[in-house]
mmCIF file of N, CA and C and ligand atoms in Angstrom:
data_model
loop_
_atom_site.group_PDB
_atom_site.id
_atom_site.type_symbol
_atom_site.label_atom_id
_atom_site.label_comp_id
_atom_site.label_asym_id
_atom_site.label_seq_id
_atom_site.Cartn_x
_atom_site.Cartn_y
_atom_site.Cartn_z
ATOM 1 N N LEU Q 1 10.619 11.946 23.194
ATOM 2 C CA LEU Q 1 11.204 10.777 23.798
ATOM 3 C C LEU Q 1 12.677 10.634 23.448
ATOM 4 N N GLY Q 2 13.095 11.409 22.483
ATOM 5 C CA GLY Q 2 14.505 11.383 22.113
ATOM 6 C C GLY Q 2 14.850 10.355 21.049
ATOM 7 N N ARG Q 3 13.942 9.420 20.825
ATOM 8 C CA ARG Q 3 14.163 8.450 19.755
ATOM 9 C C ARG Q 3 12.805 7.977 19.259
ATOM 10 N N ALA Q 4 12.812 7.354 18.077
ATOM 11 C CA ALA Q 4 11.540 6.886 17.526
ATOM 12 C C ALA Q 4 10.991 5.756 18.373
ATOM 13 N N PRO Q 5 9.673 5.800 18.718
ATOM 14 C CA PRO Q 5 9.104 4.675 19.457
ATOM 15 C C PRO Q 5 9.061 3.424 18.581
ATOM 16 N N SER Q 6 9.224 2.258 19.239
ATOM 17 C CA SER Q 6 9.257 0.975 18.506
ATOM 18 C C SER Q 6 8.341 -0.045 19.142
ATOM 19 N N VAL Q 7 7.961 -1.012 18.338
ATOM 20 C CA VAL Q 7 7.336 -2.242 18.843
ATOM 21 C C VAL Q 7 8.098 -3.413 18.241
ATOM 22 N N TRP Q 8 8.050 -4.549 18.955
ATOM 23 C CA TRP Q 8 8.777 -5.732 18.495
ATOM 24 C C TRP Q 8 7.780 -6.895 18.449
ATOM 25 N N GLY Q 9 7.865 -7.693 17.404
ATOM 26 C CA GLY Q 9 6.986 -8.860 17.335
ATOM 27 C C GLY Q 9 7.373 -9.762 16.190
ATOM 28 N N GLU Q 10 6.572 -10.821 16.028
ATOM 29 C CA GLU Q 10 6.826 -11.780 14.974
ATOM 30 C C GLU Q 10 5.901 -11.475 13.790
ATOM 31 N N VAL Q 11 6.408 -11.670 12.573
ATOM 32 C CA VAL Q 11 5.579 -11.456 11.371
ATOM 33 C C VAL Q 11 4.709 -12.676 11.155
ATOM 34 N N VAL Q 12 3.376 -12.450 11.120
ATOM 35 C CA VAL Q 12 2.425 -13.549 10.973
ATOM 36 C C VAL Q 12 1.629 -13.379 9.658
ATOM 37 N N HIS Q 13 0.888 -14.383 9.309
ATOM 38 C CA HIS Q 13 0.115 -14.332 8.082
ATOM 39 C C HIS Q 13 -1.138 -13.475 8.306
ATOM 40 N N GLY Q 14 -1.354 -12.497 7.442
ATOM 41 C CA GLY Q 14 -2.566 -11.660 7.526
ATOM 42 C C GLY Q 14 -3.618 -12.249 6.593
ATOM 43 N N LEU Q 15 -4.506 -11.379 6.139
ATOM 44 C CA LEU Q 15 -5.574 -11.860 5.257
ATOM 45 C C LEU Q 15 -5.119 -11.998 3.801
ATOM 46 N N LYS Q 16 -3.864 -11.539 3.514
ATOM 47 C CA LYS Q 16 -3.280 -11.641 2.164
ATOM 48 C C LYS Q 16 -3.963 -10.708 1.169
ATOM 49 N N ARG Q 17 -4.777 -9.796 1.650
ATOM 50 C CA ARG Q 17 -5.480 -8.883 0.759
ATOM 51 C C ARG Q 17 -4.491 -7.830 0.264
ATOM 52 N N GLY Q 18 -3.513 -7.501 1.103
ATOM 53 C CA GLY Q 18 -2.530 -6.473 0.738
ATOM 54 C C GLY Q 18 -1.809 -6.832 -0.551
ATOM 55 N N ARG Q 19 -1.575 -8.125 -0.750
ATOM 56 C CA ARG Q 19 -0.893 -8.583 -1.977
ATOM 57 C C ARG Q 19 -1.741 -8.262 -3.206
ATOM 58 N N GLU Q 20 -3.061 -8.494 -3.075
ATOM 59 C CA GLU Q 20 -3.966 -8.192 -4.176
ATOM 60 C C GLU Q 20 -4.038 -6.683 -4.434
ATOM 61 N N LEU Q 21 -3.928 -5.913 -3.382
ATOM 62 C CA LEU Q 21 -3.997 -4.449 -3.529
ATOM 63 C C LEU Q 21 -2.713 -3.886 -4.135
ATOM 64 N N GLY Q 22 -1.663 -4.683 -4.162
ATOM 65 C CA GLY Q 22 -0.380 -4.178 -4.658
ATOM 66 C C GLY Q 22 0.509 -3.653 -3.574
ATOM 67 N N TYR Q 23 0.047 -3.736 -2.322
ATOM 68 C CA TYR Q 23 0.828 -3.287 -1.165
ATOM 69 C C TYR Q 23 0.878 -4.406 -0.122
ATOM 70 N N PRO Q 24 1.679 -5.444 -0.387
ATOM 71 C CA PRO Q 24 1.740 -6.535 0.603
ATOM 72 C C PRO Q 24 2.347 -6.000 1.896
ATOM 73 N N THR Q 25 1.789 -6.422 3.014
ATOM 74 C CA THR Q 25 2.268 -5.908 4.303
ATOM 75 C C THR Q 25 2.734 -7.046 5.197
ATOM 76 N N ALA Q 26 3.725 -6.748 6.024
ATOM 77 C CA ALA Q 26 4.162 -7.673 7.076
ATOM 78 C C ALA Q 26 3.277 -7.348 8.268
ATOM 79 N N ASN Q 27 2.442 -8.336 8.663
ATOM 80 C CA ASN Q 27 1.550 -8.133 9.818
ATOM 81 C C ASN Q 27 2.228 -8.613 11.096
ATOM 82 N N LEU Q 28 2.225 -7.784 12.112
ATOM 83 C CA LEU Q 28 2.826 -8.190 13.392
ATOM 84 C C LEU Q 28 1.840 -8.984 14.231
ATOM 85 N N SER Q 29 2.349 -9.981 14.956
ATOM 86 C CA SER Q 29 1.507 -10.759 15.845
ATOM 87 C C SER Q 29 0.930 -9.823 16.907
ATOM 88 N N HIS Q 30 -0.172 -10.232 17.485
ATOM 89 C CA HIS Q 30 -0.822 -9.351 18.483
ATOM 90 C C HIS Q 30 -0.101 -9.315 19.802
ATOM 91 N N ASP Q 31 0.707 -10.349 20.080
ATOM 92 C CA ASP Q 31 1.402 -10.325 21.373
ATOM 93 C C ASP Q 31 2.767 -9.654 21.212
ATOM 94 N N LEU Q 32 2.748 -8.423 20.702
ATOM 95 C CA LEU Q 32 3.989 -7.699 20.496
ATOM 96 C C LEU Q 32 4.430 -6.989 21.762
ATOM 97 N N GLU Q 33 5.694 -6.573 21.751
ATOM 98 C CA GLU Q 33 6.241 -5.812 22.881
ATOM 99 C C GLU Q 33 6.320 -4.351 22.523
ATOM 100 N N GLY Q 34 6.127 -3.508 23.500
ATOM 101 C CA GLY Q 34 6.208 -2.081 23.267
ATOM 102 C C GLY Q 34 4.819 -1.464 23.183
ATOM 103 N N PHE Q 35 4.779 -0.164 23.065
ATOM 104 C CA PHE Q 35 3.495 0.545 23.011
ATOM 105 C C PHE Q 35 3.150 0.935 21.592
ATOM 106 N N VAL Q 36 1.970 0.553 21.166
ATOM 107 C CA VAL Q 36 1.527 0.845 19.813
ATOM 108 C C VAL Q 36 0.926 2.247 19.834
ATOM 109 N N PRO Q 37 1.372 3.134 18.921
ATOM 110 C CA PRO Q 37 0.803 4.503 18.895
ATOM 111 C C PRO Q 37 -0.640 4.499 18.392
ATOM 112 N N ALA Q 38 -1.270 5.648 18.398
ATOM 113 C CA ALA Q 38 -2.669 5.785 17.994
ATOM 114 C C ALA Q 38 -2.893 5.281 16.577
ATOM 115 N N ASP Q 39 -4.111 4.830 16.283
ATOM 116 C CA ASP Q 39 -4.458 4.376 14.938
ATOM 117 C C ASP Q 39 -4.065 5.434 13.931
ATOM 118 N N GLY Q 40 -3.535 4.997 12.809
ATOM 119 C CA GLY Q 40 -3.142 5.917 11.759
ATOM 120 C C GLY Q 40 -2.064 5.329 10.864
ATOM 121 N N VAL Q 41 -1.498 6.201 10.018
ATOM 122 C CA VAL Q 41 -0.454 5.784 9.100
ATOM 123 C C VAL Q 41 0.830 6.521 9.481
ATOM 124 N N TYR Q 42 1.926 5.786 9.504
ATOM 125 C CA TYR Q 42 3.215 6.340 9.932
ATOM 126 C C TYR Q 42 4.307 6.006 8.912
ATOM 127 N N ALA Q 43 5.298 6.899 8.820
ATOM 128 C CA ALA Q 43 6.513 6.605 8.083
ATOM 129 C C ALA Q 43 7.509 6.049 9.088
ATOM 130 N N GLY Q 44 8.228 4.993 8.716
ATOM 131 C CA GLY Q 44 9.168 4.429 9.676
ATOM 132 C C GLY Q 44 10.025 3.345 9.059
ATOM 133 N N TRP Q 45 10.492 2.459 9.904
ATOM 134 C CA TRP Q 45 11.379 1.402 9.450
ATOM 135 C C TRP Q 45 10.931 0.064 9.967
ATOM 136 N N LEU Q 46 11.065 -0.952 9.110
ATOM 137 C CA LEU Q 46 10.862 -2.316 9.523
ATOM 138 C C LEU Q 46 12.243 -2.902 9.614
ATOM 139 N N VAL Q 47 12.654 -3.319 10.841
ATOM 140 C CA VAL Q 47 13.991 -3.851 11.027
ATOM 141 C C VAL Q 47 13.908 -5.343 11.258
ATOM 142 N N ASP Q 48 14.515 -6.099 10.352
ATOM 143 C CA ASP Q 48 14.531 -7.568 10.474
ATOM 144 C C ASP Q 48 15.652 -7.902 11.451
ATOM 145 N N VAL Q 49 15.278 -8.403 12.635
ATOM 146 C CA VAL Q 49 16.305 -8.636 13.653
ATOM 147 C C VAL Q 49 16.583 -10.117 13.862
ATOM 148 N N ASP Q 50 16.273 -10.929 12.851
ATOM 149 C CA ASP Q 50 16.536 -12.355 12.976
ATOM 150 C C ASP Q 50 18.058 -12.622 12.981
ATOM 151 N N GLY Q 51 18.451 -13.583 13.788
ATOM 152 C CA GLY Q 51 19.865 -13.938 13.849
ATOM 153 C C GLY Q 51 20.690 -12.803 14.386
ATOM 154 N N THR Q 52 21.878 -12.632 13.866
ATOM 155 C CA THR Q 52 22.758 -11.606 14.399
ATOM 156 C C THR Q 52 22.740 -10.351 13.534
ATOM 157 N N ARG Q 53 22.073 -10.468 12.354
ATOM 158 C CA ARG Q 53 22.041 -9.317 11.460
ATOM 159 C C ARG Q 53 20.820 -8.452 11.721
ATOM 160 N N ARG Q 54 20.935 -7.159 11.456
ATOM 161 C CA ARG Q 54 19.784 -6.262 11.503
ATOM 162 C C ARG Q 54 19.683 -5.597 10.143
ATOM 163 N N ILE Q 55 18.592 -5.817 9.446
ATOM 164 C CA ILE Q 55 18.411 -5.197 8.137
ATOM 165 C C ILE Q 55 17.223 -4.240 8.233
ATOM 166 N N SER Q 56 17.434 -2.966 7.926
ATOM 167 C CA SER Q 56 16.365 -1.968 8.009
ATOM 168 C C SER Q 56 15.763 -1.679 6.640
ATOM 169 N N TYR Q 57 14.447 -1.739 6.593
ATOM 170 C CA TYR Q 57 13.735 -1.427 5.343
ATOM 171 C C TYR Q 57 12.826 -0.228 5.582
ATOM 172 N N PRO Q 58 12.829 0.735 4.639
ATOM 173 C CA PRO Q 58 11.892 1.885 4.762
ATOM 174 C C PRO Q 58 10.466 1.362 4.594
ATOM 175 N N ALA Q 59 9.557 1.840 5.437
ATOM 176 C CA ALA Q 59 8.189 1.289 5.430
ATOM 177 C C ALA Q 59 7.111 2.336 5.697
ATOM 178 N N ALA Q 60 5.954 2.105 5.055
ATOM 179 C CA ALA Q 60 4.729 2.835 5.370
ATOM 180 C C ALA Q 60 3.944 1.914 6.278
ATOM 181 N N ILE Q 61 3.630 2.394 7.496
ATOM 182 C CA ILE Q 61 3.072 1.545 8.533
ATOM 183 C C ILE Q 61 1.627 1.929 8.811
ATOM 184 N N SER Q 62 0.781 0.916 8.929
ATOM 185 C CA SER Q 62 -0.638 1.129 9.237
ATOM 186 C C SER Q 62 -0.939 0.544 10.613
ATOM 187 N N VAL Q 63 -1.615 1.356 11.460
ATOM 188 C CA VAL Q 63 -2.059 0.881 12.764
ATOM 189 C C VAL Q 63 -3.566 1.048 12.824
ATOM 190 N N GLY Q 64 -4.309 -0.022 13.037
ATOM 191 C CA GLY Q 64 -5.742 0.088 13.162
ATOM 192 C C GLY Q 64 -6.469 -1.174 12.811
ATOM 193 N N THR Q 65 -7.777 -1.026 12.580
ATOM 194 C CA THR Q 65 -8.639 -2.199 12.352
ATOM 195 C C THR Q 65 -8.998 -2.357 10.862
ATOM 196 N N ASN Q 66 -8.318 -1.610 9.962
ATOM 197 C CA ASN Q 66 -8.620 -1.647 8.522
ATOM 198 C C ASN Q 66 -10.108 -1.382 8.317
ATOM 199 N N PRO Q 67 -10.595 -0.192 8.737
ATOM 200 C CA PRO Q 67 -12.037 0.078 8.767
ATOM 201 C C PRO Q 67 -12.712 0.136 7.369
ATOM 202 N N THR Q 68 -11.902 0.179 6.296
ATOM 203 C CA THR Q 68 -12.487 0.153 4.955
ATOM 204 C C THR Q 68 -13.119 -1.221 4.725
ATOM 205 N N PHE Q 69 -12.607 -2.242 5.407
ATOM 206 C CA PHE Q 69 -13.113 -3.606 5.242
ATOM 207 C C PHE Q 69 -13.804 -4.000 6.531
ATOM 208 N N ASP Q 70 -14.742 -4.932 6.437
ATOM 209 C CA ASP Q 70 -15.443 -5.287 7.674
ATOM 210 C C ASP Q 70 -15.023 -6.647 8.209
ATOM 211 N N ASP Q 71 -13.840 -7.111 7.774
ATOM 212 C CA ASP Q 71 -13.441 -8.445 8.222
ATOM 213 C C ASP Q 71 -12.335 -8.463 9.276
ATOM 214 N N VAL Q 72 -11.741 -7.311 9.557
ATOM 215 C CA VAL Q 72 -10.712 -7.289 10.579
ATOM 216 C C VAL Q 72 -11.313 -6.646 11.819
ATOM 217 N N HIS Q 73 -11.218 -7.320 12.947
ATOM 218 C CA HIS Q 73 -11.881 -6.760 14.120
ATOM 219 C C HIS Q 73 -10.898 -6.257 15.168
ATOM 220 N N SER Q 74 -9.683 -6.795 15.183
ATOM 221 C CA SER Q 74 -8.733 -6.372 16.193
ATOM 222 C C SER Q 74 -7.740 -5.391 15.561
ATOM 223 N N ARG Q 75 -7.173 -4.542 16.379
ATOM 224 C CA ARG Q 75 -6.181 -3.573 15.927
ATOM 225 C C ARG Q 75 -4.940 -4.296 15.508
ATOM 226 N N GLN Q 76 -4.386 -3.917 14.404
ATOM 227 C CA GLN Q 76 -3.126 -4.545 14.023
ATOM 228 C C GLN Q 76 -2.115 -3.524 13.513
ATOM 229 N N VAL Q 77 -0.842 -3.946 13.621
ATOM 230 C CA VAL Q 77 0.256 -3.153 13.089
ATOM 231 C C VAL Q 77 0.754 -3.890 11.853
ATOM 232 N N GLU Q 78 0.755 -3.201 10.713
ATOM 233 C CA GLU Q 78 1.281 -3.811 9.495
ATOM 234 C C GLU Q 78 2.155 -2.843 8.755
ATOM 235 N N ALA Q 79 3.221 -3.356 8.145
ATOM 236 C CA ALA Q 79 4.186 -2.500 7.488
ATOM 237 C C ALA Q 79 4.379 -2.914 6.026
ATOM 238 N N TYR Q 80 4.239 -1.906 5.136
ATOM 239 C CA TYR Q 80 4.499 -2.115 3.722
ATOM 240 C C TYR Q 80 5.926 -1.631 3.471
ATOM 241 N N VAL Q 81 6.806 -2.537 3.100
ATOM 242 C CA VAL Q 81 8.189 -2.126 2.770
ATOM 243 C C VAL Q 81 8.173 -1.504 1.370
ATOM 244 N N LEU Q 82 8.632 -0.293 1.283
ATOM 245 C CA LEU Q 82 8.586 0.461 0.012
ATOM 246 C C LEU Q 82 9.225 -0.317 -1.140
ATOM 247 N N ASP Q 83 8.514 -0.399 -2.233
ATOM 248 C CA ASP Q 83 8.997 -0.991 -3.482
ATOM 249 C C ASP Q 83 9.255 -2.498 -3.396
ATOM 250 N N GLU Q 84 8.846 -3.154 -2.322
ATOM 251 C CA GLU Q 84 9.072 -4.606 -2.213
ATOM 252 C C GLU Q 84 7.749 -5.327 -2.437
ATOM 253 N N THR Q 85 7.757 -6.311 -3.308
ATOM 254 C CA THR Q 85 6.537 -7.101 -3.512
ATOM 255 C C THR Q 85 6.720 -8.562 -3.145
ATOM 256 N N ASP Q 86 7.953 -9.041 -3.036
ATOM 257 C CA ASP Q 86 8.092 -10.454 -2.657
ATOM 258 C C ASP Q 86 9.146 -10.718 -1.572
ATOM 259 N N LEU Q 87 9.142 -9.823 -0.601
ATOM 260 C CA LEU Q 87 10.000 -10.039 0.568
ATOM 261 C C LEU Q 87 9.264 -11.010 1.486
ATOM 262 N N ASP Q 88 9.935 -12.107 1.869
ATOM 263 C CA ASP Q 88 9.273 -13.084 2.738
ATOM 264 C C ASP Q 88 9.805 -13.007 4.157
ATOM 265 N N LEU Q 89 9.020 -12.388 5.032
ATOM 266 C CA LEU Q 89 9.471 -12.192 6.421
ATOM 267 C C LEU Q 89 8.663 -13.043 7.413
ATOM 268 N N TYR Q 90 7.840 -13.969 6.911
ATOM 269 C CA TYR Q 90 7.015 -14.752 7.828
ATOM 270 C C TYR Q 90 7.859 -15.490 8.859
ATOM 271 N N GLY Q 91 7.459 -15.360 10.108
ATOM 272 C CA GLY Q 91 8.167 -16.037 11.179
ATOM 273 C C GLY Q 91 9.367 -15.254 11.700
ATOM 274 N N HIS Q 92 9.712 -14.179 11.012
ATOM 275 C CA HIS Q 92 10.860 -13.376 11.463
ATOM 276 C C HIS Q 92 10.468 -12.482 12.632
ATOM 277 N N HIS Q 93 11.433 -12.198 13.459
ATOM 278 C CA HIS Q 93 11.216 -11.241 14.549
ATOM 279 C C HIS Q 93 11.661 -9.885 14.044
ATOM 280 N N VAL Q 94 10.783 -8.923 14.140
ATOM 281 C CA VAL Q 94 11.106 -7.615 13.595
ATOM 282 C C VAL Q 94 10.829 -6.503 14.620
ATOM 283 N N GLU Q 95 11.497 -5.382 14.371
ATOM 284 C CA GLU Q 95 11.204 -4.156 15.118
ATOM 285 C C GLU Q 95 10.534 -3.222 14.143
ATOM 286 N N VAL Q 96 9.482 -2.554 14.572
ATOM 287 C CA VAL Q 96 8.857 -1.523 13.732
ATOM 288 C C VAL Q 96 9.053 -0.193 14.441
ATOM 289 N N ARG Q 97 9.773 0.704 13.766
ATOM 290 C CA ARG Q 97 10.094 2.002 14.351
ATOM 291 C C ARG Q 97 9.236 3.091 13.714
ATOM 292 N N PHE Q 98 8.511 3.814 14.534
ATOM 293 C CA PHE Q 98 7.631 4.869 14.036
ATOM 294 C C PHE Q 98 8.390 6.187 14.017
ATOM 295 N N VAL Q 99 8.616 6.765 12.839
ATOM 296 C CA VAL Q 99 9.406 7.997 12.746
ATOM 297 C C VAL Q 99 8.490 9.234 12.710
ATOM 298 N N GLU Q 100 7.434 9.205 11.906
ATOM 299 C CA GLU Q 100 6.572 10.383 11.821
ATOM 300 C C GLU Q 100 5.147 9.962 11.457
ATOM 301 N N ARG Q 101 4.183 10.589 12.089
ATOM 302 C CA ARG Q 101 2.783 10.292 11.783
ATOM 303 C C ARG Q 101 2.420 10.967 10.467
ATOM 304 N N VAL Q 102 1.784 10.259 9.566
ATOM 305 C CA VAL Q 102 1.406 10.810 8.260
ATOM 306 C C VAL Q 102 -0.050 11.257 8.260
ATOM 307 N N ARG Q 103 -0.955 10.469 8.832
ATOM 308 C CA ARG Q 103 -2.363 10.821 8.867
ATOM 309 C C ARG Q 103 -3.138 9.854 9.792
ATOM 310 N N GLY Q 104 -4.408 10.119 9.971
ATOM 311 C CA GLY Q 104 -5.251 9.221 10.755
ATOM 312 C C GLY Q 104 -5.766 8.078 9.903
ATOM 313 N N MET Q 105 -6.319 7.085 10.528
ATOM 314 C CA MET Q 105 -6.908 5.926 9.823
ATOM 315 C C MET Q 105 -8.275 6.320 9.294
ATOM 316 N N THR Q 106 -8.589 5.907 8.074
ATOM 317 C CA THR Q 106 -9.838 6.334 7.424
ATOM 318 C C THR Q 106 -10.618 5.131 6.916
ATOM 319 N N ALA Q 107 -11.950 5.198 7.045
ATOM 320 C CA ALA Q 107 -12.825 4.187 6.451
ATOM 321 C C ALA Q 107 -13.225 4.702 5.080
ATOM 322 N N PHE Q 108 -12.627 4.147 4.018
ATOM 323 C CA PHE Q 108 -12.932 4.626 2.663
ATOM 324 C C PHE Q 108 -14.171 3.931 2.124
ATOM 325 N N ASP Q 109 -14.810 4.591 1.121
ATOM 326 C CA ASP Q 109 -16.016 4.021 0.498
ATOM 327 C C ASP Q 109 -15.694 2.819 -0.372
ATOM 328 N N GLY Q 110 -14.453 2.735 -0.814
ATOM 329 C CA GLY Q 110 -14.109 1.611 -1.671
ATOM 330 C C GLY Q 110 -12.608 1.484 -1.794
ATOM 331 N N ILE Q 111 -12.204 0.415 -2.488
ATOM 332 C CA ILE Q 111 -10.776 0.123 -2.643
ATOM 333 C C ILE Q 111 -10.059 1.180 -3.461
ATOM 334 N N ASP Q 112 -10.730 1.724 -4.510
ATOM 335 C CA ASP Q 112 -10.084 2.709 -5.359
ATOM 336 C C ASP Q 112 -9.616 3.930 -4.560
ATOM 337 N N ALA Q 113 -10.464 4.428 -3.686
ATOM 338 C CA ALA Q 113 -10.116 5.594 -2.872
ATOM 339 C C ALA Q 113 -8.952 5.254 -1.918
ATOM 340 N N LEU Q 114 -8.995 4.051 -1.360
ATOM 341 C CA LEU Q 114 -7.895 3.607 -0.479
ATOM 342 C C LEU Q 114 -6.579 3.553 -1.257
ATOM 343 N N LEU Q 115 -6.623 3.017 -2.457
ATOM 344 C CA LEU Q 115 -5.389 2.901 -3.249
ATOM 345 C C LEU Q 115 -4.790 4.244 -3.616
ATOM 346 N N VAL Q 116 -5.630 5.236 -3.929
ATOM 347 C CA VAL Q 116 -5.154 6.566 -4.242
ATOM 348 C C VAL Q 116 -4.431 7.136 -3.023
ATOM 349 N N GLN Q 117 -5.062 6.950 -1.854
ATOM 350 C CA GLN Q 117 -4.474 7.465 -0.613
ATOM 351 C C GLN Q 117 -3.186 6.751 -0.284
ATOM 352 N N MET Q 118 -3.133 5.428 -0.486
ATOM 353 C CA MET Q 118 -1.926 4.656 -0.155
ATOM 354 C C MET Q 118 -0.748 5.068 -1.029
ATOM 355 N N ALA Q 119 -1.022 5.393 -2.299
ATOM 356 C CA ALA Q 119 0.048 5.851 -3.192
ATOM 357 C C ALA Q 119 0.647 7.139 -2.655
ATOM 358 N N ASP Q 120 -0.231 8.021 -2.170
ATOM 359 C CA ASP Q 120 0.221 9.297 -1.586
ATOM 360 C C ASP Q 120 1.006 9.039 -0.276
ATOM 361 N N ASP Q 121 0.504 8.096 0.529
ATOM 362 C CA ASP Q 121 1.202 7.763 1.794
ATOM 363 C C ASP Q 121 2.629 7.303 1.500
ATOM 364 N N VAL Q 122 2.779 6.494 0.439
ATOM 365 C CA VAL Q 122 4.088 5.955 0.077
ATOM 366 C C VAL Q 122 5.046 7.088 -0.322
ATOM 367 N N GLU Q 123 4.530 8.030 -1.102
ATOM 368 C CA GLU Q 123 5.401 9.154 -1.521
ATOM 369 C C GLU Q 123 5.754 10.017 -0.328
ATOM 370 N N ARG Q 124 4.820 10.254 0.544
ATOM 371 C CA ARG Q 124 5.137 11.062 1.759
ATOM 372 C C ARG Q 124 6.131 10.339 2.647
ATOM 373 N N THR Q 125 5.977 9.020 2.749
ATOM 374 C CA THR Q 125 6.920 8.229 3.550
ATOM 375 C C THR Q 125 8.329 8.311 2.954
ATOM 376 N N ARG Q 126 8.386 8.210 1.632
ATOM 377 C CA ARG Q 126 9.689 8.289 0.956
ATOM 378 C C ARG Q 126 10.366 9.636 1.260
ATOM 379 N N ALA Q 127 9.591 10.714 1.202
ATOM 380 C CA ALA Q 127 10.136 12.049 1.442
ATOM 381 C C ALA Q 127 10.580 12.210 2.899
ATOM 382 N N ILE Q 128 9.822 11.672 3.820
ATOM 383 C CA ILE Q 128 10.145 11.789 5.243
ATOM 384 C C ILE Q 128 11.432 11.047 5.576
ATOM 385 N N LEU Q 129 11.588 9.867 4.987
ATOM 386 C CA LEU Q 129 12.736 9.023 5.349
ATOM 387 C C LEU Q 129 14.007 9.369 4.585
ATOM 388 N N ARG Q 130 13.875 10.186 3.549
ATOM 389 C CA ARG Q 130 15.029 10.518 2.719
ATOM 390 C C ARG Q 130 16.074 11.297 3.485
HETATM 391 N N1 FMN Z 201 -6.854 0.465 5.747
HETATM 392 C C1 FMN Z 201 -7.978 1.215 5.904
HETATM 393 O O1 FMN Z 201 -9.046 0.677 6.062
HETATM 394 N N2 FMN Z 201 -7.893 2.593 5.856
HETATM 395 C C2 FMN Z 201 -6.721 3.254 5.658
HETATM 396 O O2 FMN Z 201 -6.731 4.483 5.657
HETATM 397 C C3 FMN Z 201 -5.568 2.462 5.448
HETATM 398 N N3 FMN Z 201 -4.376 3.063 5.181
HETATM 399 C C4 FMN Z 201 -3.263 2.317 4.949
HETATM 400 C C5 FMN Z 201 -2.066 2.921 4.605
HETATM 401 C C6 FMN Z 201 -0.926 2.172 4.357
HETATM 402 C C7 FMN Z 201 0.338 2.873 3.960
HETATM 403 C C8 FMN Z 201 -0.979 0.750 4.480
HETATM 404 C C9 FMN Z 201 0.247 -0.073 4.246
HETATM 405 C C10 FMN Z 201 -2.169 0.145 4.831
HETATM 406 C C11 FMN Z 201 -3.326 0.900 5.047
HETATM 407 N N4 FMN Z 201 -4.535 0.302 5.387
HETATM 408 C C12 FMN Z 201 -5.651 1.066 5.523
HETATM 409 C C13 FMN Z 201 -4.602 -1.154 5.652
HETATM 410 C C14 FMN Z 201 -5.026 -1.972 4.457
HETATM 411 O O3 FMN Z 201 -6.443 -2.040 4.428
HETATM 412 C C15 FMN Z 201 -4.430 -3.383 4.634
HETATM 413 O O4 FMN Z 201 -3.049 -3.308 4.542
HETATM 414 C C16 FMN Z 201 -4.950 -4.319 3.587
HETATM 415 O O5 FMN Z 201 -6.349 -4.491 3.712
HETATM 416 C C17 FMN Z 201 -4.271 -5.689 3.691
HETATM 417 O O6 FMN Z 201 -4.596 -6.337 4.872
HETATM 418 P P1 FMN Z 201 -4.002 -7.799 5.195
HETATM 419 O O7 FMN Z 201 -2.517 -7.637 5.424
HETATM 420 O O8 FMN Z 201 -4.731 -8.247 6.438
HETATM 421 O O9 FMN Z 201 -4.289 -8.641 3.997
#
């Protein structure tokens, strides 16, 4: 396509489980603009486009229904900004740019296995965006 595909939407409140996991994510509202790529994990950028400024943050992005848990039923796009634990983007309009696919979405047997994989996703994302 010549450039990274993007979606645009507002950051809404998710289930807040990501914070407990150590990977808080900015969840995009479901009425986003643009085409969401296939379920999986991607390296990319979360661009805060509020006001006249654009601030880009490196992010590990998850697309899917969070199949490890049985409480999310609709597909969602969520972005973990690398090394950020208290960035407050609620209500902000953001662009999520998908740079490279890292892997498919997986239903893990438990949280420990998911956390091991997410740590690896973060390192791969860091290497891709460097
Ligand atoms: N959820 C899964 O069920 N399987 C996965 O393979 C998976 N991979 C993820 C990889 C990354 C880099 C990130 C940021 C999230 C991933 N997730 C995955 C989604 C997490 O389950 C989700 O972020 C967490 O449950 C928090 O959800 P919440 O924002 O609704 O609280």
